[in-house]
Coordinates of C-alpha atoms (C1' of nucleotides) in Angstrom, one line a residue:
Chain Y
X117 CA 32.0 8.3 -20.7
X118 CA 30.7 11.9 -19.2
X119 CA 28.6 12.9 -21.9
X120 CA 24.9 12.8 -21.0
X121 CA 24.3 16.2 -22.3
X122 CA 20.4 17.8 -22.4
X123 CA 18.0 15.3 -23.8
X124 CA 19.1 12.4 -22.5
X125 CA 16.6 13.2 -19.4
X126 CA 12.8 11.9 -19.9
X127 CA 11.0 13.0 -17.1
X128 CA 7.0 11.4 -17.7
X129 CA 4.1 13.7 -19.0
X130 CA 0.7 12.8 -18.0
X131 CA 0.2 11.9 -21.5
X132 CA 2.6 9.3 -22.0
X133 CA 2.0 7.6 -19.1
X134 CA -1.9 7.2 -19.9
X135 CA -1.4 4.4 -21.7
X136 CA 0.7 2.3 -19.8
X137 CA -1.5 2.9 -16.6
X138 CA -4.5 1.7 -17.9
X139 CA -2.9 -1.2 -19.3
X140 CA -1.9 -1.9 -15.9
X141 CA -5.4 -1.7 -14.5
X142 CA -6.9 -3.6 -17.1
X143 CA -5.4 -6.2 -15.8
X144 CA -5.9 -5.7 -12.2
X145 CA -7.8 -9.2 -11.5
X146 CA -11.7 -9.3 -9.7
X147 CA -11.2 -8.7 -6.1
X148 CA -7.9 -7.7 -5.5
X149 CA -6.4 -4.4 -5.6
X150 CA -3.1 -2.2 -6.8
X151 CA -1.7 1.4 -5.0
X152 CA -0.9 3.8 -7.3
X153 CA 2.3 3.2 -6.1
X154 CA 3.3 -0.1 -7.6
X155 CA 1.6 1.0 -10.7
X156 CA 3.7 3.8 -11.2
X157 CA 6.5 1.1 -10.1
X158 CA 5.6 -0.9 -12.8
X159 CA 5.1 1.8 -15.2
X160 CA 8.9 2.4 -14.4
X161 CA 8.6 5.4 -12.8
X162 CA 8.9 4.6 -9.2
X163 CA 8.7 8.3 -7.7
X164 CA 5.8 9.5 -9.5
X165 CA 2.3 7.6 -7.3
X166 CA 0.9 11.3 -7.4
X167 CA 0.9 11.3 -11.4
X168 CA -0.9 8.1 -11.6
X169 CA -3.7 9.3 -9.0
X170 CA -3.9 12.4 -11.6
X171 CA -4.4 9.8 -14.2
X172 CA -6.7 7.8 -12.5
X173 CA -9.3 11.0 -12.1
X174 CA -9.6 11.1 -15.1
X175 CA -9.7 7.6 -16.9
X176 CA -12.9 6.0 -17.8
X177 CA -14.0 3.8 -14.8
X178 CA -16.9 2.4 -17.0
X179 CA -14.2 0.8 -19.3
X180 CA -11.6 -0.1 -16.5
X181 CA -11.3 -1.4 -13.2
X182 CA -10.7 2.5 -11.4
X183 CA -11.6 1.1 -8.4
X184 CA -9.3 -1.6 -8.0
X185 CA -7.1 1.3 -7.4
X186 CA -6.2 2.1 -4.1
X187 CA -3.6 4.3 -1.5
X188 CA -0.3 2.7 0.2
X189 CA -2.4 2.7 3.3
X190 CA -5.3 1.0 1.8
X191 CA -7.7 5.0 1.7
X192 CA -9.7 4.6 -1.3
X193 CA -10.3 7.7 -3.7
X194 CA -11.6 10.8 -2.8
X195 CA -14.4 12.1 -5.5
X196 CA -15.6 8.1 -6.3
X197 CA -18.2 7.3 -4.2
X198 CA -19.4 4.4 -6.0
X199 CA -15.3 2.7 -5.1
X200 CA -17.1 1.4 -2.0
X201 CA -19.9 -0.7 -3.6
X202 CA -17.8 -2.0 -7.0
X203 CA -15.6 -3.1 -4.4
X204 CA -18.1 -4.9 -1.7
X205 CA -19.5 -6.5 -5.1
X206 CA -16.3 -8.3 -6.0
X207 CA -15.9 -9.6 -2.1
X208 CA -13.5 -7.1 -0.8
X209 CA -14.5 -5.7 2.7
X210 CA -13.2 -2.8 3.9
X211 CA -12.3 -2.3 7.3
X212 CA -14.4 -0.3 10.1
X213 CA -12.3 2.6 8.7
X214 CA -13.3 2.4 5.0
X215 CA -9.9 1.3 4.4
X216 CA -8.7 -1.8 2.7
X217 CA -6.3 -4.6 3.8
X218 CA -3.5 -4.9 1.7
X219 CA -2.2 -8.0 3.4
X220 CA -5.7 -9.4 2.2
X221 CA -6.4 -8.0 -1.5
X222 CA -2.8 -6.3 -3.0
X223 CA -2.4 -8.4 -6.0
X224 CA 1.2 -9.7 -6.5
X225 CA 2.5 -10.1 -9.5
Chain S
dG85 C1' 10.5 31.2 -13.7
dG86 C1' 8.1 31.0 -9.0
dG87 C1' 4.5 29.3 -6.1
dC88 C1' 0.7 26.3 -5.2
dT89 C1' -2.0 22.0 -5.7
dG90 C1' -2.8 17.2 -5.1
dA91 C1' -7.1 9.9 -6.7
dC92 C1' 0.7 9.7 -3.3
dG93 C1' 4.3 7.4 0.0
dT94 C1' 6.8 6.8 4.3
dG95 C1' 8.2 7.4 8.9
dG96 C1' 7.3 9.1 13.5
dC97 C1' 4.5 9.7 17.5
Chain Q
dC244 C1' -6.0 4.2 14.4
dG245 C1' -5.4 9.0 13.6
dC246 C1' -2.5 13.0 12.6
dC247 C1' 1.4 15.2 10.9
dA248 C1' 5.7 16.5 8.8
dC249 C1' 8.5 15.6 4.8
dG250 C1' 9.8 14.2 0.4
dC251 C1' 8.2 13.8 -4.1
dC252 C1' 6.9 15.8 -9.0
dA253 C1' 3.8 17.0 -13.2
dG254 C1' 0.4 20.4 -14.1
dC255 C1' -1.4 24.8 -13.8
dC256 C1' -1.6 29.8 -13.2

DNA sequence: GGGCTGACGTGGC
DNA sequence: CGCCACGCCAGCC
């Protein structure tokens, strides 16, 4: 049974995870929010939150919901101011501390 | 190959 | 609620 020699092990590249992330987001409904955590969860790769953040800097937030995207703790993105207002316009409010409640918005699957 | 970075997560205080 | 230490891991130099 052993054998599991070298290539057996995919660890995920940047690149092929693209894909699958913004699939993810795409569907991310109006008003409620994901962490980059249970996308990477759902991208199968449950250890690797900090690869979809470097994803999300760079995907195209005029073709997909980027700011539906949010921390574990509810922080929104550094480098995106306009995450604030795209959000306000879909009814999410933000607490005094610019964070969101996940209780409130995390959309469930 | 080694060291550092960072749109992260969790637990502790 | 804030801050911090850790654990995590691809990318970059």
């Amino acid at each position: 049974m052993g054998l599991m020699l070298s290539t057996g092990n995919s660890s995920p590249s940047e690149d092929s995870l693209r894909e699958v992330v913004y699939e993810i987001v795409a569907q991310i409904p109006r008003g409620r929010v994901l962490t980059y955590g249970a996308i990477a969860r759902l991208a199968g790769y449950p250890n690797h939150s900090r690869l979809v953040g470097r994803i999300m800097r760079g995907a195209p937030d005029n073709q997909l919901p980027c700011h539906r995207v949010v921390s574990a703790t509810g922080r929104l993105a550094p480098h995106y101011p306009a995450q604030a207002s795209l959000l306000a316009a879909e009814g999410v409010k933000l607490s005094s501390s610019g964070k969101v409640s996940l209780r409130t918005y995390l959309w469930y699957l």
